[in-house]
Amino acid sequence: YQEQLGKPTEFPEGGYEGEYIREIAAQMEVEFASELLGTDDWKPFKEKAEEAIFEDISDTLKRMNIHMDSFFNEHSLYESGDIDSTVARLREKGLVYEAEGATWFKTTEFGKEKDTVLIKSTGEPTYRLPDIAYHANKLDRGYDLCIDIFGADHIATYPDVLSGIQSLGYDPEKIDVVVYQFVTIVKDGKPFKMSTRKANFVTLDELMDEVGADVTRFFFLMRSPNTHLEFDIAQAKEAGEKNPVFYLQYAHARICSILRKAEEEYSFKNEVDLKLLKEDAEIALMKTLFKFPKAIHSSAEAREPHRLINYLNEVASAFTTFYHDCRIIGVDSDLAQARIALAKTTAQALKNGLTILGITAPERM
């Protein structure tokens, strides 16, 4: 902000250097002119940064087809006194003590080799404290299941949160933690090293600009959370079978094209004789389609959407074999009608699966 107004200043050590910081500062200059020059009050800067960054995050989520019903502001836990009451409740149970100017949580009581800092000597809480307070707040609001999505850098943190929740009398089984491994962006065949503080990163919006929202979303969904993801931009941009989302979308579009041609030859019937479907490829495709409900259920139960993607790949592969072995156009009308019904069901399964994953199912490509 000071630089915007021509006042030389040193950038704080360890400060975030991204261009977005300067963009927010430019907005501050438009809104306040030089009114805040020389002030010691951080509040207007903090509020403006929060507002701008949160708006940016919300726009990115919408673009990724992620819709949040509500957001919870961590700051409200401090305003409501939940943070202080959480520390007090843990202290009453003999699980909190002071040492070396910091407040410690007796995690040795839960099998850890060392106790863990809850509040640093600077007065700043570690991640564990607001997370314990938040989960207590959420469970108090009557939720019977909390699914937490964490990055791998929190893998050492969440067990302490569960210990804190359990010691406060809550059921830790109501909290299901999913830990995602880190993502490596591969550009021009080489890993791209990123640093948030040095503003050396690729944003989700830049990925979507480069390869599209569907492809970006699909790449994050297609691997198990436990697997390190290499996001290869060259592969994501390729419009061919090497691109996994294109493969499934094309499979759906191809069936739609086949059905359009079949409709020119036959009048589709609602009642067809499925007993005519006796070929190995027909039976294999039907058996694969019958597994759809189970594939959805197992994906949901395991919190692993990649299982549904693996299943849809099976469907697409089974249809390719079926279409290669079993002609639709140019065969007996009753047999054609049965095969058309099978093709329509396959297209519906692919569309339903892609829709559940938040991916479009185009009818033409």
CSV table of C-alpha atoms in Angstrom, one decimal:
chain,number,residue,atom,x,y,z
A,1,TYR,CA,0.0,0.0,0.0
A,2,GLN,CA,2.8,2.3,0.9
A,3,GLU,CA,4.6,1.5,-2.4
A,4,GLN,CA,1.4,2.3,-4.3
A,5,LEU,CA,1.6,5.8,-2.8
A,6,GLY,CA,5.2,6.2,-3.7
A,7,LYS,CA,6.6,5.7,-0.2
A,8,PRO,CA,9.7,3.5,-0.2
A,9,THR,CA,9.4,0.6,2.2
A,10,GLU,CA,11.1,-2.7,3.0
A,11,PHE,CA,9.1,-5.8,2.2
A,12,PRO,CA,8.7,-7.8,5.4
A,13,GLU,CA,10.9,-10.9,5.7
A,14,GLY,CA,8.9,-14.1,5.0
A,15,GLY,CA,6.0,-12.0,3.6
A,16,TYR,CA,4.0,-13.3,0.7
A,17,GLU,CA,5.3,-11.8,-2.5
A,18,GLY,CA,2.6,-12.7,-5.0
A,19,GLU,CA,1.3,-10.2,-7.5
A,20,TYR,CA,-2.2,-10.6,-5.9
A,21,ILE,CA,-0.8,-8.8,-2.8
A,22,ARG,CA,0.0,-5.8,-5.0
A,23,GLU,CA,-3.4,-6.0,-6.6
A,24,ILE,CA,-5.1,-5.9,-3.2
A,25,ALA,CA,-2.9,-2.9,-2.3
A,26,ALA,CA,-4.0,-1.1,-5.4
A,27,GLN,CA,-7.6,-1.6,-4.4
A,28,MET,CA,-6.8,-0.2,-1.0
A,29,GLU,CA,-5.4,2.9,-2.7
A,30,VAL,CA,-8.5,3.4,-4.8
A,31,GLU,CA,-10.7,3.0,-1.7
A,32,PHE,CA,-8.8,4.9,0.9
A,33,ALA,CA,-6.4,7.1,-1.2
A,34,SER,CA,-3.6,8.1,1.3
A,35,GLU,CA,-5.9,8.1,4.3
A,36,LEU,CA,-4.2,5.0,5.9
A,37,LEU,CA,-0.6,6.1,5.2
A,38,GLY,CA,1.3,6.0,8.5
A,39,THR,CA,-1.3,4.1,10.4
A,40,ASP,CA,-0.4,1.3,12.8
A,41,ASP,CA,-3.9,-0.3,12.5
A,42,TRP,CA,-3.6,-3.5,10.5
A,43,LYS,CA,-7.4,-4.2,10.6
A,44,PRO,CA,-8.5,-2.5,7.3
A,45,PHE,CA,-5.6,-4.2,5.4
A,46,LYS,CA,-6.5,-7.6,6.9
A,47,GLU,CA,-10.2,-7.2,6.2
A,48,LYS,CA,-9.6,-6.1,2.6
A,49,ALA,CA,-7.1,-9.0,2.0
A,50,GLU,CA,-9.5,-11.5,3.5
A,51,GLU,CA,-12.4,-10.2,1.4
A,52,ALA,CA,-10.5,-10.2,-1.9
A,53,ILE,CA,-8.8,-13.6,-1.4
A,54,PHE,CA,-12.0,-15.3,-0.2
A,55,GLU,CA,-13.9,-13.9,-3.2
A,56,ASP,CA,-11.1,-15.3,-5.4
A,57,ILE,CA,-11.3,-18.7,-3.7
A,58,SER,CA,-15.1,-18.8,-4.1
A,59,ASP,CA,-14.9,-18.0,-7.9
A,60,THR,CA,-12.3,-20.8,-8.3
A,61,LEU,CA,-14.5,-23.3,-6.5
A,62,LYS,CA,-17.5,-22.4,-8.6
A,63,ARG,CA,-15.4,-22.8,-11.8
A,64,MET,CA,-14.3,-26.3,-10.6
A,65,ASN,CA,-18.0,-27.2,-10.0
A,66,ILE,CA,-17.6,-27.3,-6.2
A,67,HIS,CA,-20.5,-25.7,-4.4
A,68,MET,CA,-20.3,-25.0,-0.7
A,69,ASP,CA,-23.5,-24.7,1.3
A,70,SER,CA,-21.8,-22.7,4.0
A,71,PHE,CA,-18.4,-21.5,5.2
A,72,PHE,CA,-17.1,-21.4,8.8
A,73,ASN,CA,-14.9,-18.6,9.9
A,74,GLU,CA,-12.2,-19.7,12.3
A,75,HIS,CA,-12.2,-16.2,13.8
A,76,SER,CA,-15.7,-16.8,15.2
A,77,LEU,CA,-14.2,-19.4,17.6
A,78,TYR,CA,-12.1,-16.6,19.2
A,79,GLU,CA,-15.0,-14.2,19.3
A,80,SER,CA,-17.4,-16.7,20.9
A,81,GLY,CA,-14.8,-17.7,23.5
A,82,ASP,CA,-14.8,-21.3,22.2
A,83,ILE,CA,-10.9,-21.3,22.0
A,84,ASP,CA,-10.5,-20.2,25.7
A,85,SER,CA,-13.2,-22.6,26.9
A,86,THR,CA,-11.5,-25.5,25.0
A,87,VAL,CA,-8.2,-24.8,26.7
A,88,ALA,CA,-10.0,-24.5,30.1
A,89,ARG,CA,-11.8,-27.8,29.6
A,90,LEU,CA,-8.6,-29.6,28.7
A,91,ARG,CA,-6.8,-28.0,31.7
A,92,GLU,CA,-9.6,-29.2,34.0
A,93,LYS,CA,-8.8,-32.7,32.8
A,94,GLY,CA,-5.1,-32.3,33.6
A,95,LEU,CA,-4.1,-32.4,29.9
A,96,VAL,CA,-2.8,-28.8,29.6
A,97,TYR,CA,0.2,-27.2,31.3
A,98,GLU,CA,2.5,-24.2,30.9
A,99,ALA,CA,6.2,-24.6,30.2
A,100,GLU,CA,8.9,-22.5,28.5
A,101,GLY,CA,6.4,-19.7,28.0
A,102,ALA,CA,4.1,-21.9,25.9
A,103,THR,CA,0.9,-23.9,26.6
A,104,TRP,CA,1.3,-27.6,26.1
A,105,PHE,CA,-1.1,-30.5,25.4
A,106,LYS,CA,-0.2,-33.8,27.1
A,107,THR,CA,-0.2,-35.9,24.0
A,108,THR,CA,2.1,-38.4,25.8
A,109,GLU,CA,-1.1,-39.5,27.5
A,110,PHE,CA,-2.3,-40.7,24.1
A,111,GLY,CA,0.8,-42.6,23.1
A,112,LYS,CA,3.0,-39.9,21.6
A,113,GLU,CA,6.7,-39.7,22.6
A,114,LYS,CA,6.5,-35.9,23.3
A,115,ASP,CA,3.9,-33.4,24.4
A,116,THR,CA,2.7,-30.9,21.9
A,117,VAL,CA,2.5,-27.1,21.9
A,118,LEU,CA,-1.1,-25.8,21.8
A,119,ILE,CA,-0.2,-22.1,22.2
A,120,LYS,CA,3.2,-20.8,21.2
A,121,SER,CA,5.2,-18.5,23.5
A,122,THR,CA,4.1,-15.7,21.1
A,123,GLY,CA,0.5,-16.3,22.1
A,124,GLU,CA,-0.3,-17.7,18.7
A,125,PRO,CA,-2.2,-21.0,18.7
A,126,THR,CA,-1.0,-24.0,16.6
A,127,TYR,CA,-3.4,-25.6,14.2
A,128,ARG,CA,-4.5,-28.2,16.8
A,129,LEU,CA,-6.3,-25.8,19.1
A,130,PRO,CA,-8.8,-24.1,16.7
A,131,ASP,CA,-9.3,-27.5,15.1
A,132,ILE,CA,-10.2,-29.1,18.4
A,133,ALA,CA,-12.5,-26.2,19.2
A,134,TYR,CA,-14.1,-26.3,15.7
A,135,HIS,CA,-14.9,-30.0,15.9
A,136,ALA,CA,-16.4,-29.7,19.4
A,137,ASN,CA,-18.5,-26.8,18.0
A,138,LYS,CA,-19.7,-28.9,15.0
A,139,LEU,CA,-20.5,-32.0,17.1
A,140,ASP,CA,-22.4,-29.7,19.5
A,141,ARG,CA,-24.5,-28.6,16.5
A,142,GLY,CA,-25.7,-32.2,16.1
A,143,TYR,CA,-23.6,-33.5,13.2
A,144,ASP,CA,-23.2,-37.3,13.3
A,145,LEU,CA,-20.4,-37.4,10.7
A,146,CYS,CA,-17.6,-35.0,9.9
A,147,ILE,CA,-15.4,-35.7,6.9
A,148,ASP,CA,-12.1,-33.8,7.0
A,149,ILE,CA,-10.0,-33.3,3.9
A,150,PHE,CA,-6.4,-32.6,4.8
A,151,GLY,CA,-3.1,-32.2,2.8
A,152,ALA,CA,-0.2,-34.5,3.7
A,153,ASP,CA,1.4,-31.6,5.7
A,154,HIS,CA,-1.3,-32.1,8.4
A,155,ILE,CA,-0.7,-35.8,8.8
A,156,ALA,CA,1.0,-35.2,12.2
A,157,THR,CA,-1.7,-32.8,13.4
A,158,TYR,CA,-5.0,-34.5,13.1
A,159,PRO,CA,-4.3,-37.4,15.6
A,160,ASP,CA,-3.8,-34.8,18.3
A,161,VAL,CA,-7.1,-33.2,17.3
A,162,LEU,CA,-8.9,-36.5,17.6
A,163,SER,CA,-7.2,-37.1,21.0
A,164,GLY,CA,-8.4,-33.6,22.1
A,165,ILE,CA,-12.0,-34.4,20.9
A,166,GLN,CA,-12.0,-37.7,22.7
A,167,SER,CA,-10.7,-36.3,25.9
A,168,LEU,CA,-13.5,-33.7,25.9
A,169,GLY,CA,-16.1,-36.5,25.8
A,170,TYR,CA,-16.9,-36.6,22.1
A,171,ASP,CA,-16.9,-39.7,19.9
A,172,PRO,CA,-13.8,-39.6,17.6
A,173,GLU,CA,-15.5,-42.2,15.4
A,174,LYS,CA,-17.7,-39.4,14.1
A,175,ILE,CA,-14.7,-37.8,12.5
A,176,ASP,CA,-13.5,-39.4,9.3
A,177,VAL,CA,-10.1,-38.0,8.1
A,178,VAL,CA,-9.0,-38.2,4.4
A,179,VAL,CA,-5.4,-37.2,3.8
A,180,TYR,CA,-4.4,-36.2,0.3
A,181,GLN,CA,-0.8,-36.6,-0.8
A,182,PHE,CA,1.0,-33.6,-2.5
A,183,VAL,CA,0.5,-32.8,-6.1
A,184,THR,CA,3.4,-32.3,-8.5
A,185,ILE,CA,2.8,-30.2,-11.6
A,186,VAL,CA,4.8,-31.5,-14.6
A,187,LYS,CA,5.5,-28.9,-17.2
A,188,ASP,CA,7.5,-29.7,-20.4
A,189,GLY,CA,8.3,-33.1,-18.9
A,190,LYS,CA,9.9,-31.7,-15.7
A,191,PRO,CA,8.5,-31.2,-12.2
A,192,PHE,CA,7.7,-27.6,-11.5
A,193,LYS,CA,8.9,-26.5,-8.1
A,194,MET,CA,6.5,-24.3,-6.2
A,195,SER,CA,6.7,-21.9,-3.3
A,196,THR,CA,3.7,-19.9,-2.0
A,197,ARG,CA,5.8,-17.3,-0.2
A,198,LYS,CA,8.0,-16.7,-3.2
A,199,ALA,CA,4.9,-16.5,-5.5
A,200,ASN,CA,6.3,-19.3,-7.6
A,201,PHE,CA,3.3,-21.4,-8.2
A,202,VAL,CA,0.6,-22.6,-10.6
A,203,THR,CA,-2.9,-21.7,-9.5
A,204,LEU,CA,-6.0,-23.8,-10.1
A,205,ASP,CA,-7.3,-21.0,-12.3
A,206,GLU,CA,-4.2,-21.2,-14.4
A,207,LEU,CA,-4.6,-25.0,-14.8
A,208,MET,CA,-8.2,-24.5,-15.8
A,209,ASP,CA,-7.2,-21.8,-18.3
A,210,GLU,CA,-4.6,-24.2,-19.7
A,211,VAL,CA,-6.6,-27.5,-19.9
A,212,GLY,CA,-10.2,-26.7,-18.9
A,213,ALA,CA,-12.2,-27.2,-15.8
A,214,ASP,CA,-13.4,-30.8,-16.6
A,215,VAL,CA,-9.9,-32.0,-17.1
A,216,THR,CA,-8.5,-30.3,-14.1
A,217,ARG,CA,-11.2,-31.7,-11.8
A,218,PHE,CA,-10.9,-35.2,-13.3
A,219,PHE,CA,-7.1,-35.3,-12.8
A,220,PHE,CA,-7.6,-34.6,-9.1
A,221,LEU,CA,-10.3,-37.3,-8.8
A,222,MET,CA,-8.6,-40.1,-10.7
A,223,ARG,CA,-6.0,-41.0,-8.1
A,224,SER,CA,-6.4,-42.4,-4.6
A,225,PRO,CA,-5.9,-39.8,-1.9
A,226,ASN,CA,-3.0,-41.9,-0.7
A,227,THR,CA,-1.2,-41.7,-4.0
A,228,HIS,CA,1.1,-38.9,-5.0
A,229,LEU,CA,-0.4,-37.1,-8.1
A,230,GLU,CA,1.7,-36.0,-10.9
A,231,PHE,CA,-0.4,-33.5,-12.9
A,232,ASP,CA,1.1,-33.7,-16.4
A,233,ILE,CA,0.0,-30.6,-18.2
A,234,ALA,CA,1.0,-32.0,-21.6
A,235,GLN,CA,-1.1,-35.1,-21.0
A,236,ALA,CA,-4.0,-33.1,-19.8
A,237,LYS,CA,-4.0,-30.9,-22.9
A,238,GLU,CA,-4.0,-33.9,-25.3
A,239,ALA,CA,-7.3,-34.6,-27.0
A,240,GLY,CA,-6.9,-38.3,-27.4
A,241,GLU,CA,-7.0,-41.7,-25.6
A,242,LYS,CA,-4.0,-40.8,-23.5
A,243,ASN,CA,-6.1,-38.2,-21.8
A,244,PRO,CA,-8.2,-40.2,-19.3
A,245,VAL,CA,-11.1,-37.7,-19.1
A,246,PHE,CA,-11.3,-37.4,-22.9
A,247,TYR,CA,-11.4,-41.2,-23.1
A,248,LEU,CA,-14.6,-41.4,-21.0
A,249,GLN,CA,-16.3,-38.3,-22.5
A,250,TYR,CA,-15.5,-39.6,-26.0
A,251,ALA,CA,-17.0,-43.0,-25.1
A,252,HIS,CA,-20.3,-41.3,-24.2
A,253,ALA,CA,-20.3,-39.0,-27.2
A,254,ARG,CA,-19.5,-42.0,-29.5
A,255,ILE,CA,-22.5,-44.0,-28.2
A,256,CYS,CA,-24.7,-41.0,-28.7
A,257,SER,CA,-23.5,-40.7,-32.3
A,258,ILE,CA,-24.2,-44.5,-32.8
A,259,LEU,CA,-27.7,-44.0,-31.4
A,260,ARG,CA,-28.4,-41.1,-33.7
A,261,LYS,CA,-27.4,-43.2,-36.7
A,262,ALA,CA,-29.5,-46.1,-35.4
A,263,GLU,CA,-32.5,-43.9,-35.0
A,264,GLU,CA,-32.4,-43.1,-38.8
A,265,GLU,CA,-32.7,-46.9,-39.5
A,266,TYR,CA,-35.1,-48.0,-36.8
A,267,SER,CA,-38.0,-46.6,-34.8
A,268,PHE,CA,-36.9,-47.1,-31.2
A,269,LYS,CA,-39.2,-49.3,-29.1
A,270,ASN,CA,-39.9,-49.2,-25.4
A,271,GLU,CA,-40.5,-53.0,-25.2
A,272,VAL,CA,-37.6,-55.1,-26.5
A,273,ASP,CA,-36.6,-58.7,-26.2
A,274,LEU,CA,-33.4,-58.7,-24.2
A,275,LYS,CA,-33.2,-62.5,-24.4
A,276,LEU,CA,-31.8,-62.0,-27.8
A,277,LEU,CA,-28.6,-60.7,-26.3
A,278,LYS,CA,-26.5,-63.9,-26.1
A,279,GLU,CA,-23.1,-63.0,-27.4
A,280,ASP,CA,-20.2,-63.1,-25.0
A,281,ALA,CA,-19.5,-59.3,-25.5
A,282,GLU,CA,-23.2,-58.5,-24.9
A,283,ILE,CA,-23.3,-60.5,-21.7
A,284,ALA,CA,-20.0,-59.1,-20.5
A,285,LEU,CA,-21.2,-55.5,-21.0
A,286,MET,CA,-24.5,-56.3,-19.2
A,287,LYS,CA,-22.6,-57.8,-16.2
A,288,THR,CA,-20.4,-54.7,-16.1
A,289,LEU,CA,-23.4,-52.4,-16.1
A,290,PHE,CA,-25.0,-54.4,-13.2
A,291,LYS,CA,-22.0,-53.4,-11.0
A,292,PHE,CA,-22.8,-49.7,-11.2
A,293,PRO,CA,-24.7,-49.3,-7.9
A,294,LYS,CA,-22.0,-51.2,-6.1
A,295,ALA,CA,-19.3,-49.0,-7.7
A,296,ILE,CA,-21.1,-45.9,-6.4
A,297,HIS,CA,-21.6,-47.4,-3.0
A,298,SER,CA,-18.0,-48.5,-2.5
A,299,SER,CA,-16.7,-45.1,-3.8
A,300,ALA,CA,-18.8,-43.3,-1.2
A,301,GLU,CA,-18.1,-45.6,1.7
A,302,ALA,CA,-14.3,-45.5,1.1
A,303,ARG,CA,-14.3,-41.7,0.3
A,304,GLU,CA,-12.5,-42.6,-2.9
A,305,PRO,CA,-14.1,-41.2,-6.1
A,306,HIS,CA,-11.3,-42.7,-8.2
A,307,ARG,CA,-13.0,-46.1,-7.8
A,308,LEU,CA,-16.0,-44.8,-9.8
A,309,ILE,CA,-13.6,-43.6,-12.5
A,310,ASN,CA,-12.0,-47.1,-12.6
A,311,TYR,CA,-15.5,-48.6,-13.0
A,312,LEU,CA,-16.4,-46.2,-15.8
A,313,ASN,CA,-13.3,-47.2,-17.7
A,314,GLU,CA,-14.4,-50.8,-17.4
A,315,VAL,CA,-17.8,-49.8,-18.9
A,316,ALA,CA,-16.2,-47.9,-21.8
A,317,SER,CA,-13.8,-50.8,-22.5
A,318,ALA,CA,-16.7,-53.4,-22.4
A,319,PHE,CA,-18.7,-51.3,-24.8
A,320,THR,CA,-15.8,-51.0,-27.2
A,321,THR,CA,-15.6,-54.8,-27.3
A,322,PHE,CA,-19.3,-55.1,-27.7
A,323,TYR,CA,-19.5,-52.7,-30.6
A,324,HIS,CA,-16.6,-54.4,-32.3
A,325,ASP,CA,-18.2,-57.8,-32.0
A,326,CYS,CA,-21.9,-57.0,-32.3
A,327,ARG,CA,-23.3,-54.9,-35.2
A,328,ILE,CA,-26.3,-52.7,-34.4
A,329,ILE,CA,-27.2,-51.4,-37.9
A,330,GLY,CA,-27.9,-54.0,-40.6
A,331,VAL,CA,-29.1,-56.9,-38.4
A,332,ASP,CA,-32.5,-58.3,-37.7
A,333,SER,CA,-34.8,-55.5,-36.4
A,334,ASP,CA,-35.6,-57.2,-33.0
A,335,LEU,CA,-31.9,-57.9,-32.4
A,336,ALA,CA,-31.0,-54.3,-33.3
A,337,GLN,CA,-33.7,-53.0,-30.9
A,338,ALA,CA,-32.2,-55.1,-28.1
A,339,ARG,CA,-28.7,-53.9,-28.9
A,340,ILE,CA,-29.9,-50.3,-29.1
A,341,ALA,CA,-31.4,-50.7,-25.6
A,342,LEU,CA,-28.0,-52.0,-24.3
A,343,ALA,CA,-26.2,-49.0,-26.0
A,344,LYS,CA,-28.7,-46.5,-24.5
A,345,THR,CA,-28.2,-48.1,-21.0
A,346,THR,CA,-24.4,-47.9,-21.4
A,347,ALA,CA,-24.6,-44.2,-22.4
A,348,GLN,CA,-26.9,-43.5,-19.4
A,349,ALA,CA,-24.4,-45.2,-17.0
A,350,LEU,CA,-21.5,-43.2,-18.4
A,351,LYS,CA,-23.5,-40.0,-18.1
A,352,ASN,CA,-24.7,-40.7,-14.6
A,353,GLY,CA,-21.1,-41.6,-13.4
A,354,LEU,CA,-19.6,-38.5,-15.0
A,355,THR,CA,-22.3,-36.4,-13.5
A,356,ILE,CA,-21.7,-37.8,-10.0
A,357,LEU,CA,-18.0,-36.9,-10.5
A,358,GLY,CA,-19.0,-33.4,-11.5
A,359,ILE,CA,-17.8,-33.9,-15.1
A,360,THR,CA,-19.8,-33.1,-18.2
A,361,ALA,CA,-20.9,-35.8,-20.6
A,362,PRO,CA,-21.0,-34.3,-24.0
A,363,GLU,CA,-23.1,-35.9,-26.8
A,364,ARG,CA,-20.9,-34.6,-29.6
A,365,MET,CA,-17.1,-34.2,-29.7
